[in-house]
Amino acid sequence: MEALLKVMPKSIKTGLIAMDDYERNNMQEIRLRVDKPLILKIRAQEYGLNERGCCKLEQGMVVTRQVLTDILHYMSDFSLYALEDELRQGFMTLEGGHRVGLVGRVVLENNQIKTLRSISGMNIRIAREVIGCSVKVMPYIVGRDKVHHTLIVSPPGCGKTTLLRDIVYQLSEGFKGYGPYTVGVVDERSEIAACYQGVPQNHLGMRTDVLDGCPKVEGMRMLLRSMAPQVIAVDEIGKSEDYDALREILSAGVSLLCTVHGRDEEECLRRPYLKEVLEKGLFERMIILSNRQGPCTVEAVLDGTKGMKRLG
Amino acid sequence: MKEIALILIFLGCSLGGIWIDQDQRKRIKELETFIYLFELLKAEIDYQLTPLKDACKLIGERAEGSIGQIFLCFSEQLEAKESVDLNQMWLLALESYRGRLHLKEQDYEQLIAFSRACGYLDKNMQKRNLDMVIEKLEHERKISQEKYERCSKLNKSLGILIGATLVIFLI
């Protein structure tokens, strides 16, 4: 919360400080849109904010363009040039791992997004780690002599990255006599480690090396060449070149942890590149997640080497 | 007693000449330091995309004396985020150490210009802004260097001559 307060102008800061502990600890999002009320999302409910703290939406403050500009300056440490890539991608990571999504007018150059200007909205997602959320699946991932190549499958917002992050942490610190392992993380979108100025804001364990903001394919090769990892973790594989790099890693004796969007194994098998990898049994474990009982609900753990036999 | 007074007058005038000479020399040195630090800042931004507060802290730590302190003071204000006005922060940093520097008003005008486009827009804009400031400071440095070379001996000898003239006149 401290980190968040640092980037807020006085008007919002006063309101956030005045909130009670319950509201503060359960806050999920802060949404700011020009000339619209500031919206706080607390336990899936929407509230407004005024100088006395959390309030009904209609009693809350309205966000002005100046407020958004000030927040952007604070977030960038008065150095917009340092966030060129982030602005191009429409998101940035704050100290503490909080993610900020941005919208505004897109500036194109040669049909490529050059930057965002006239920022008209922000969505600040409050980062919360769930340390220990992988404890149930860890026994399926760690083997006697190695970590199994594991694919985590779920639709968006079901906790793939949260689970991956905790698996990395458990492997790096050692889990019930297994490990510890040296883990390399290629964090293309700064979601796993939530690095702020190169320093991971989330707990990834003491034996974890993070390549932040690096494209997956190059990152996996760089880690393999330079950091001698026993396990490599990447988020959201999907492109054909990702699978080429995966095959390279899988044949290099390094264990692989990946996530992919999908509802279940059948949906994964409908994708040509992923189907090929799965049919060859390259992923020894497949963890299917859902949101049925909240994020990180484990629906199934499958054995990829035995025709997707259900393990748990 | 009279002899002591005469010696003091002679010494005072001579030292005055030397002081004027030193003042000009220090101004050139300070301009050179600013140019060097702005070059470093440009490299930090261009090569590493270092945020302004970190870049200013880094180069402030590398420079000795008041000029380094100016960059450190600016960096601290950026870190504190108590205002969104970069001009004001830079001005405050410059003003805090103004008494310890030997720069002239026109030098300050060029230095103040730095904050006008500082942190604004992209990397190229930052580079252009710094190039402009460096160019103007370099221009000032050249003029003062030429002036110094022309007047250095004159300042020192003029001090001694005035001292000697006064002493002779009083005797």
Coordinates of C-alpha atoms in Angstrom, one line a residue:
Chain A
M1 CA 0.0 0.0 0.0
E2 CA 2.9 2.3 0.8
A3 CA 4.2 2.0 -2.8
L4 CA 0.7 2.8 -4.1
L5 CA 0.4 5.9 -1.9
K6 CA 3.7 7.2 -3.3
V7 CA 2.3 7.5 -6.8
M8 CA -1.1 9.1 -5.8
P9 CA -1.8 12.8 -5.8
K10 CA -2.8 14.3 -2.4
S11 CA -6.6 14.2 -3.1
I12 CA -6.6 10.4 -3.6
K13 CA -3.9 9.7 -1.1
T14 CA -5.9 11.3 1.7
G15 CA -8.9 9.1 0.9
L16 CA -6.8 5.9 0.7
I17 CA -5.2 6.6 4.0
A18 CA -8.7 7.2 5.6
M19 CA -9.9 3.7 4.5
D20 CA -10.2 1.1 7.2
D21 CA -8.0 -2.0 7.3
Y22 CA -10.7 -4.4 5.9
E23 CA -11.2 -2.2 2.9
R24 CA -7.5 -1.7 2.3
N25 CA -6.7 -5.4 2.7
N26 CA -9.4 -6.5 0.4
M27 CA -9.1 -3.8 -2.3
Q28 CA -8.6 -5.5 -5.7
E29 CA -8.6 -2.6 -8.2
I30 CA -8.6 1.2 -8.5
R31 CA -10.2 2.4 -11.7
L32 CA -9.6 5.9 -12.9
R33 CA -11.3 7.4 -16.0
V34 CA -11.3 11.0 -17.0
D35 CA -14.4 12.9 -15.9
K36 CA -15.8 9.8 -14.3
P37 CA -16.0 8.7 -10.6
L38 CA -13.0 6.9 -9.2
I39 CA -14.0 3.3 -8.6
L40 CA -12.6 1.0 -6.0
K41 CA -13.2 -2.7 -6.3
I42 CA -13.3 -4.3 -2.9
R43 CA -14.3 -8.0 -2.8
A44 CA -16.0 -7.7 -6.2
Q45 CA -18.1 -4.7 -5.1
E46 CA -17.7 -1.2 -6.4
Y47 CA -17.2 1.8 -4.2
G48 CA -16.3 5.4 -4.6
L49 CA -13.6 7.4 -2.7
N50 CA -13.7 10.7 -1.0
E51 CA -11.4 12.4 1.6
R52 CA -13.1 10.4 4.4
G53 CA -12.3 7.1 2.7
C54 CA -14.5 4.5 1.0
C55 CA -18.0 5.7 0.1
K56 CA -20.9 5.1 -2.2
L57 CA -20.1 5.7 -5.9
E58 CA -22.3 8.8 -6.2
Q59 CA -20.6 10.4 -3.2
G60 CA -17.1 9.8 -4.5
M61 CA -14.6 12.0 -6.3
V62 CA -14.5 12.5 -10.0
V63 CA -11.2 11.9 -11.8
T64 CA -9.8 14.8 -13.8
R65 CA -7.3 14.7 -16.6
Q66 CA -4.8 16.6 -14.4
V67 CA -5.1 13.8 -11.7
L68 CA -4.3 11.2 -14.3
T69 CA -1.4 13.2 -15.7
D70 CA 0.0 13.7 -12.2
I71 CA -0.3 9.9 -11.4
L72 CA 1.5 9.1 -14.7
H73 CA 4.3 11.5 -13.8
Y74 CA 4.6 10.0 -10.3
M75 CA 4.4 6.4 -11.6
S76 CA 7.1 7.1 -14.2
D77 CA 9.3 9.0 -11.6
F78 CA 9.0 12.0 -14.0
S79 CA 10.7 9.9 -16.7
L80 CA 8.2 9.0 -19.3
Y81 CA 11.0 8.1 -21.7
A82 CA 11.9 5.2 -19.3
L83 CA 8.4 3.7 -19.9
E84 CA 8.3 3.9 -23.7
D85 CA 8.0 0.1 -24.0
E86 CA 5.4 -0.1 -21.2
L87 CA 3.3 2.6 -22.7
R88 CA 3.4 0.8 -26.1
Q89 CA 2.2 -2.3 -24.4
G90 CA -0.4 -0.5 -22.4
F91 CA 0.7 -1.5 -18.9
M92 CA 3.4 -0.9 -16.4
T93 CA 4.4 -2.4 -13.1
L94 CA 4.8 -0.4 -9.9
E95 CA 6.9 -0.9 -6.9
G96 CA 5.2 -3.7 -4.9
G97 CA 4.2 -5.5 -8.0
H98 CA 1.0 -3.6 -8.7
R99 CA 0.0 -3.7 -12.3
V100 CA -1.3 -0.6 -14.1
G101 CA -3.3 -0.9 -17.3
L102 CA -3.5 2.2 -19.4
V103 CA -5.8 3.4 -22.2
G104 CA -5.8 6.5 -24.3
R105 CA -5.1 7.6 -27.8
V106 CA -2.8 5.1 -29.7
V107 CA -0.1 6.7 -31.8
L108 CA 0.9 4.5 -34.8
E109 CA 4.1 4.6 -36.8
N110 CA 4.5 2.2 -39.7
N111 CA 1.4 0.4 -38.6
Q112 CA 3.1 -0.3 -35.2
I113 CA 2.0 1.1 -31.9
K114 CA 4.5 3.8 -31.1
T115 CA 3.0 5.1 -27.8
L116 CA -0.1 6.0 -26.0
R117 CA -1.0 9.7 -25.6
S118 CA -3.9 11.5 -23.9
I119 CA -4.1 8.8 -21.3
S120 CA -7.8 8.7 -20.4
G121 CA -8.0 5.7 -18.1
M122 CA -6.1 3.6 -15.7
N123 CA -6.7 0.3 -13.9
I124 CA -4.5 -0.3 -11.0
R125 CA -4.6 -4.0 -10.0
I126 CA -3.4 -4.5 -6.5
A127 CA -0.9 -7.3 -6.4
R128 CA -1.3 -10.0 -3.8
E129 CA 0.7 -13.2 -3.6
V130 CA -0.7 -16.4 -2.4
I131 CA 2.2 -18.1 -0.9
G132 CA 1.5 -21.8 -0.4
C133 CA -1.2 -22.1 -3.0
S134 CA 0.8 -24.7 -4.9
V135 CA 1.4 -27.0 -1.9
K136 CA -1.4 -29.4 -3.1
V137 CA 0.1 -29.9 -6.6
M138 CA 3.8 -29.9 -5.6
P139 CA 3.9 -33.7 -4.9
Y140 CA 2.8 -34.3 -8.5
I141 CA 5.5 -31.9 -9.9
V142 CA 8.6 -33.0 -8.0
G143 CA 10.0 -36.4 -8.7
R144 CA 12.7 -38.5 -7.1
D145 CA 15.5 -37.2 -9.4
K146 CA 13.9 -34.3 -11.3
V147 CA 11.2 -31.8 -11.6
H148 CA 8.5 -32.9 -14.1
H149 CA 7.9 -30.7 -17.2
T150 CA 4.6 -29.1 -16.2
L151 CA 2.0 -27.2 -18.1
I152 CA -0.6 -25.2 -16.2
V153 CA -3.9 -24.7 -18.1
S154 CA -6.7 -22.3 -17.3
P155 CA -8.9 -19.6 -18.7
P156 CA -7.8 -16.0 -17.9
G157 CA -8.2 -14.9 -14.3
C158 CA -8.1 -18.4 -12.7
G159 CA -4.7 -18.0 -11.1
K160 CA -2.2 -19.6 -13.6
T161 CA 0.4 -17.1 -12.9
T162 CA -0.2 -17.1 -9.2
L163 CA 0.2 -20.9 -9.1
L164 CA 3.3 -20.8 -11.4
R165 CA 4.9 -18.1 -9.1
D166 CA 4.3 -20.2 -6.0
I167 CA 5.7 -23.4 -7.7
V168 CA 8.8 -21.4 -8.6
Y169 CA 9.1 -20.3 -5.0
Q170 CA 8.7 -23.8 -3.6
L171 CA 11.2 -25.3 -6.0
S172 CA 13.7 -22.5 -5.3
E173 CA 13.4 -22.8 -1.6
G174 CA 13.0 -26.6 -1.6
F175 CA 9.8 -28.6 -1.0
K176 CA 9.6 -31.3 1.7
G177 CA 13.1 -32.6 1.0
Y178 CA 13.0 -32.2 -2.8
G179 CA 15.4 -29.6 -4.2
P180 CA 16.2 -26.8 -3.8
Y181 CA 16.6 -26.1 -7.4
T182 CA 18.1 -23.2 -9.4
V183 CA 15.2 -21.7 -11.3
G184 CA 15.3 -19.3 -14.2
V185 CA 12.2 -17.2 -14.9
V186 CA 11.6 -15.5 -18.3
D187 CA 9.1 -12.9 -17.3
E188 CA 8.1 -11.3 -20.6
R189 CA 5.2 -9.2 -19.2
S190 CA 6.6 -8.7 -15.7
E191 CA 3.7 -10.7 -14.2
I192 CA 5.5 -13.5 -12.5
A193 CA 8.1 -11.6 -10.6
A194 CA 6.6 -8.1 -11.0
C195 CA 10.0 -6.6 -11.2
Y196 CA 10.4 -3.0 -10.4
Q197 CA 13.6 -1.5 -11.7
G198 CA 14.9 -5.1 -12.1
V199 CA 14.2 -6.2 -8.5
P200 CA 11.5 -8.9 -8.1
Q201 CA 8.6 -7.6 -6.0
N202 CA 7.1 -11.1 -5.5
H203 CA 8.7 -13.9 -3.6
L204 CA 10.3 -16.3 -6.0
G205 CA 12.9 -17.9 -3.7
M206 CA 16.5 -17.3 -3.2
R207 CA 17.7 -19.5 -6.1
T208 CA 15.7 -17.8 -8.8
D209 CA 17.1 -15.7 -11.6
V210 CA 14.6 -13.5 -13.4
L211 CA 15.0 -12.1 -16.9
D212 CA 12.5 -9.3 -16.8
G213 CA 10.7 -7.9 -19.9
C214 CA 12.5 -10.4 -22.1
P215 CA 10.8 -12.2 -25.0
K216 CA 10.3 -15.9 -24.1
V217 CA 12.3 -17.5 -26.9
E218 CA 15.4 -15.4 -26.5
G219 CA 15.1 -15.4 -22.7
M220 CA 14.9 -19.2 -22.4
R221 CA 18.0 -19.5 -24.6
M222 CA 19.9 -16.8 -22.7
L223 CA 19.1 -18.5 -19.4
L224 CA 20.2 -21.9 -20.7
R225 CA 23.5 -20.5 -22.0
S226 CA 24.4 -18.3 -19.1
M227 CA 22.7 -19.2 -15.8
A228 CA 22.7 -23.0 -15.7
P229 CA 19.2 -23.4 -14.5
Q230 CA 17.7 -26.7 -13.4
V231 CA 14.2 -25.4 -14.0
I232 CA 12.9 -22.7 -16.4
A233 CA 9.5 -21.1 -16.0
V234 CA 7.7 -19.1 -18.6
D235 CA 4.2 -17.7 -18.7
E236 CA 1.6 -18.0 -21.5
I237 CA 3.1 -19.9 -24.4
G238 CA 1.3 -19.7 -27.6
K239 CA 3.3 -18.7 -30.7
S240 CA 4.9 -21.3 -33.0
E241 CA 8.4 -20.0 -32.1
D242 CA 7.7 -20.6 -28.4
Y243 CA 7.2 -24.3 -29.1
D244 CA 10.5 -24.5 -31.1
A245 CA 12.3 -23.0 -28.1
L246 CA 10.4 -25.4 -25.7
R247 CA 11.7 -28.4 -27.7
E248 CA 15.2 -27.0 -27.4
I249 CA 14.9 -26.7 -23.7
L250 CA 13.2 -30.0 -23.2
S251 CA 16.1 -31.7 -24.9
A252 CA 18.7 -29.9 -22.9
G253 CA 17.9 -31.6 -19.6
V254 CA 16.2 -28.6 -18.0
S255 CA 12.8 -29.0 -16.5
L256 CA 10.2 -26.7 -17.8
L257 CA 7.2 -24.9 -16.2
C258 CA 4.7 -23.2 -18.5
T259 CA 1.3 -21.8 -18.6
V260 CA -1.2 -21.7 -21.4
H261 CA -4.8 -20.3 -21.8
G262 CA -7.4 -23.1 -22.1
R263 CA -10.3 -24.6 -20.4
D264 CA -9.1 -28.2 -20.3
E265 CA -6.9 -30.7 -22.1
E266 CA -9.4 -31.2 -25.0
E267 CA -9.2 -27.5 -25.8
C268 CA -5.4 -27.7 -25.7
L269 CA -5.4 -30.6 -28.1
R270 CA -7.3 -28.5 -30.6
R271 CA -4.3 -26.2 -31.0
P272 CA -1.9 -27.5 -33.7
Y273 CA 1.4 -26.6 -32.1
L274 CA 0.4 -27.5 -28.6
K275 CA -1.2 -30.7 -29.7
E276 CA 2.0 -31.9 -31.2
V277 CA 3.9 -31.2 -28.0
L278 CA 1.3 -32.9 -25.9
E279 CA 0.9 -35.9 -28.1
K280 CA 4.6 -36.5 -27.9
G281 CA 4.2 -36.5 -24.1
L282 CA 6.8 -33.8 -23.7
F283 CA 4.9 -32.3 -20.8
E284 CA 4.8 -34.9 -18.1
R285 CA 2.3 -33.1 -15.9
M286 CA -0.7 -31.0 -16.9
I287 CA -2.5 -29.0 -14.2
I288 CA -6.0 -27.7 -15.1
L289 CA -7.3 -24.8 -13.1
S290 CA -10.6 -23.1 -12.8
N291 CA -12.4 -20.3 -10.8
R292 CA -15.0 -22.7 -9.4
Q293 CA -14.1 -22.2 -5.8
G294 CA -12.1 -19.0 -6.3
P295 CA -8.8 -18.5 -8.2
C296 CA -6.4 -21.4 -8.2
T297 CA -9.0 -24.1 -7.9
V298 CA -7.3 -27.3 -9.1
E299 CA -9.6 -29.3 -11.4
A300 CA -7.2 -32.0 -12.4
V301 CA -3.6 -33.1 -12.5
L302 CA -2.9 -35.2 -15.6
D303 CA 0.0 -37.4 -16.5
G304 CA 1.1 -36.3 -20.0
T305 CA 3.2 -39.4 -20.6
K306 CA 0.4 -41.8 -20.1
G307 CA -2.2 -40.3 -22.4
M308 CA -3.5 -37.7 -20.0
K309 CA -4.2 -40.2 -17.2
R310 CA -5.7 -38.4 -14.2
L311 CA -3.4 -38.3 -11.2
G312 CA -5.4 -36.2 -8.9
Chain B
M1 CA 52.1 51.5 11.9
K2 CA 52.1 53.3 8.6
E3 CA 54.3 50.7 7.0
I4 CA 52.0 47.9 8.1
A5 CA 49.0 49.8 6.6
L6 CA 50.9 50.3 3.4
I7 CA 51.7 46.5 3.3
L8 CA 48.1 45.7 3.9
I9 CA 46.9 48.0 1.1
F10 CA 49.4 46.5 -1.3
L11 CA 48.5 42.9 -0.2
G12 CA 44.7 43.7 -0.4
C13 CA 44.9 45.0 -3.9
S14 CA 47.1 42.2 -5.1
L15 CA 44.9 39.6 -3.6
G16 CA 41.8 41.3 -5.1
G17 CA 43.4 40.9 -8.5
I18 CA 44.1 37.2 -7.8
W19 CA 40.6 36.7 -6.4
I20 CA 39.0 38.1 -9.6
D21 CA 41.3 35.8 -11.6
Q22 CA 40.4 32.8 -9.4
D23 CA 36.7 33.5 -9.7
Q24 CA 36.8 33.4 -13.5
R25 CA 38.9 30.3 -13.4
K26 CA 36.4 28.5 -11.1
R27 CA 33.5 29.6 -13.2
I28 CA 35.1 27.9 -16.2
K29 CA 35.8 24.8 -14.1
E30 CA 32.2 24.7 -12.9
L31 CA 30.8 25.1 -16.4
E32 CA 33.1 22.2 -17.5
T33 CA 31.7 20.1 -14.6
F34 CA 28.1 20.8 -15.6
I35 CA 28.8 19.9 -19.2
Y36 CA 30.5 16.7 -18.2
L37 CA 27.6 15.8 -15.8
F38 CA 25.0 16.6 -18.5
E39 CA 26.9 14.3 -20.9
L40 CA 26.8 11.6 -18.3
L41 CA 23.1 12.1 -17.8
K42 CA 22.5 11.9 -21.5
A43 CA 24.4 8.6 -21.7
E44 CA 22.4 7.2 -18.7
I45 CA 19.1 8.1 -20.4
D46 CA 20.2 7.1 -23.9
Y47 CA 21.9 3.9 -23.1
Q48 CA 20.1 2.6 -20.1
L49 CA 16.8 4.5 -20.0
T50 CA 17.6 5.2 -16.3
P51 CA 14.8 7.2 -14.6
L52 CA 15.7 10.8 -13.9
K53 CA 15.9 10.4 -10.2
D54 CA 18.3 7.5 -10.4
A55 CA 20.3 9.0 -13.1
C56 CA 20.7 12.3 -11.2
K57 CA 21.6 10.4 -8.0
L58 CA 24.3 8.4 -9.9
I59 CA 25.9 11.4 -11.5
G60 CA 25.6 13.5 -8.3
E61 CA 27.5 10.8 -6.4
R62 CA 30.2 10.9 -9.1
A63 CA 30.7 14.6 -8.9
E64 CA 32.4 16.3 -6.0
G65 CA 31.4 19.4 -4.3
S66 CA 28.3 21.7 -4.7
I67 CA 27.5 20.7 -8.3
G68 CA 27.2 17.0 -7.3
Q69 CA 25.0 18.2 -4.4
I70 CA 22.7 20.0 -6.8
F71 CA 22.0 16.8 -8.7
L72 CA 21.6 14.9 -5.5
C73 CA 19.2 17.5 -4.1
F74 CA 17.2 17.3 -7.4
S75 CA 17.1 13.5 -7.2
E76 CA 15.9 13.7 -3.5
Q77 CA 13.0 16.0 -4.5
L78 CA 12.1 13.7 -7.4
E79 CA 12.1 10.8 -5.0
A80 CA 9.9 12.6 -2.4
K81 CA 7.3 13.4 -5.1
E82 CA 5.9 16.3 -3.1
S83 CA 5.3 18.3 -6.3
V84 CA 4.8 17.6 -9.9
D85 CA 6.6 20.7 -11.0
L86 CA 10.1 19.7 -12.3
N87 CA 11.0 23.3 -12.9
Q88 CA 10.4 24.2 -9.3
M89 CA 12.4 21.2 -8.1
W90 CA 15.4 22.0 -10.3
L91 CA 15.3 25.7 -9.4
L92 CA 15.2 24.9 -5.7
A93 CA 18.2 22.6 -6.1
L94 CA 20.1 25.3 -8.0
E95 CA 19.2 28.0 -5.5
S96 CA 20.2 25.9 -2.6
Y97 CA 23.8 25.9 -3.8
R98 CA 23.9 29.2 -5.6
G99 CA 26.1 30.9 -3.0
R100 CA 28.8 28.3 -3.3
L101 CA 29.2 28.5 -7.1
H102 CA 30.9 31.1 -9.2
L103 CA 28.5 31.1 -12.1
K104 CA 27.0 34.2 -13.6
E105 CA 23.4 35.0 -14.3
Q106 CA 23.6 33.9 -18.0
D107 CA 25.0 30.5 -16.9
Y108 CA 22.0 30.0 -14.6
E109 CA 19.6 30.9 -17.4
Q110 CA 21.1 28.0 -19.4
L111 CA 20.9 25.7 -16.5
I112 CA 17.3 26.5 -15.7
A113 CA 16.4 25.7 -19.3
F114 CA 17.4 22.1 -18.6
S115 CA 14.2 21.4 -16.5
R116 CA 11.8 22.9 -19.1
A117 CA 11.7 19.7 -21.2
C118 CA 13.2 17.4 -18.6
G119 CA 11.4 14.1 -18.3
Y120 CA 9.0 15.1 -21.0
L121 CA 8.1 12.8 -23.9
D122 CA 10.5 10.2 -25.2
K123 CA 14.2 9.5 -25.2
N124 CA 15.0 11.5 -28.3
M125 CA 13.3 14.6 -26.7
Q126 CA 15.5 14.1 -23.6
K127 CA 18.6 13.8 -25.8
R128 CA 17.7 16.9 -27.7
N129 CA 17.0 18.9 -24.6
L130 CA 20.3 17.9 -23.0
D131 CA 22.2 18.6 -26.3
M132 CA 20.8 22.0 -26.3
V133 CA 21.7 22.7 -22.7
I134 CA 25.2 21.3 -23.3
E135 CA 25.7 23.4 -26.4
K136 CA 24.7 26.6 -24.6
L137 CA 26.9 25.9 -21.6
E138 CA 29.7 25.1 -24.0
H139 CA 29.2 28.4 -25.7
E140 CA 29.4 30.2 -22.3
R141 CA 32.4 28.2 -21.4
K142 CA 34.2 29.2 -24.6
I143 CA 33.5 32.9 -24.2
S144 CA 34.6 32.9 -20.6
Q145 CA 37.7 30.8 -21.5
E146 CA 38.7 33.4 -24.1
K147 CA 38.0 36.2 -21.8
Y148 CA 40.0 34.5 -19.0
E149 CA 43.0 34.0 -21.3
R150 CA 42.8 37.6 -22.4
C151 CA 42.4 39.1 -18.9
S152 CA 44.1 36.6 -16.5
K153 CA 47.5 38.3 -16.5
L154 CA 45.9 41.7 -16.6
N155 CA 43.7 41.0 -13.6
K156 CA 46.6 39.8 -11.5
S157 CA 49.1 42.5 -12.6
L158 CA 46.4 45.2 -12.3
G159 CA 45.8 44.3 -8.7
I160 CA 49.5 44.5 -8.0
L161 CA 49.9 47.7 -10.0
I162 CA 46.9 49.4 -8.2
G163 CA 48.3 48.3 -4.9
A164 CA 51.8 49.6 -5.8
T165 CA 50.3 52.9 -7.1
L166 CA 48.3 53.5 -3.9
V167 CA 51.3 52.7 -1.8
I168 CA 53.6 55.1 -3.8
F169 CA 50.9 57.8 -3.7
L170 CA 50.5 57.4 0.1
I171 CA 54.2 57.5 0.7

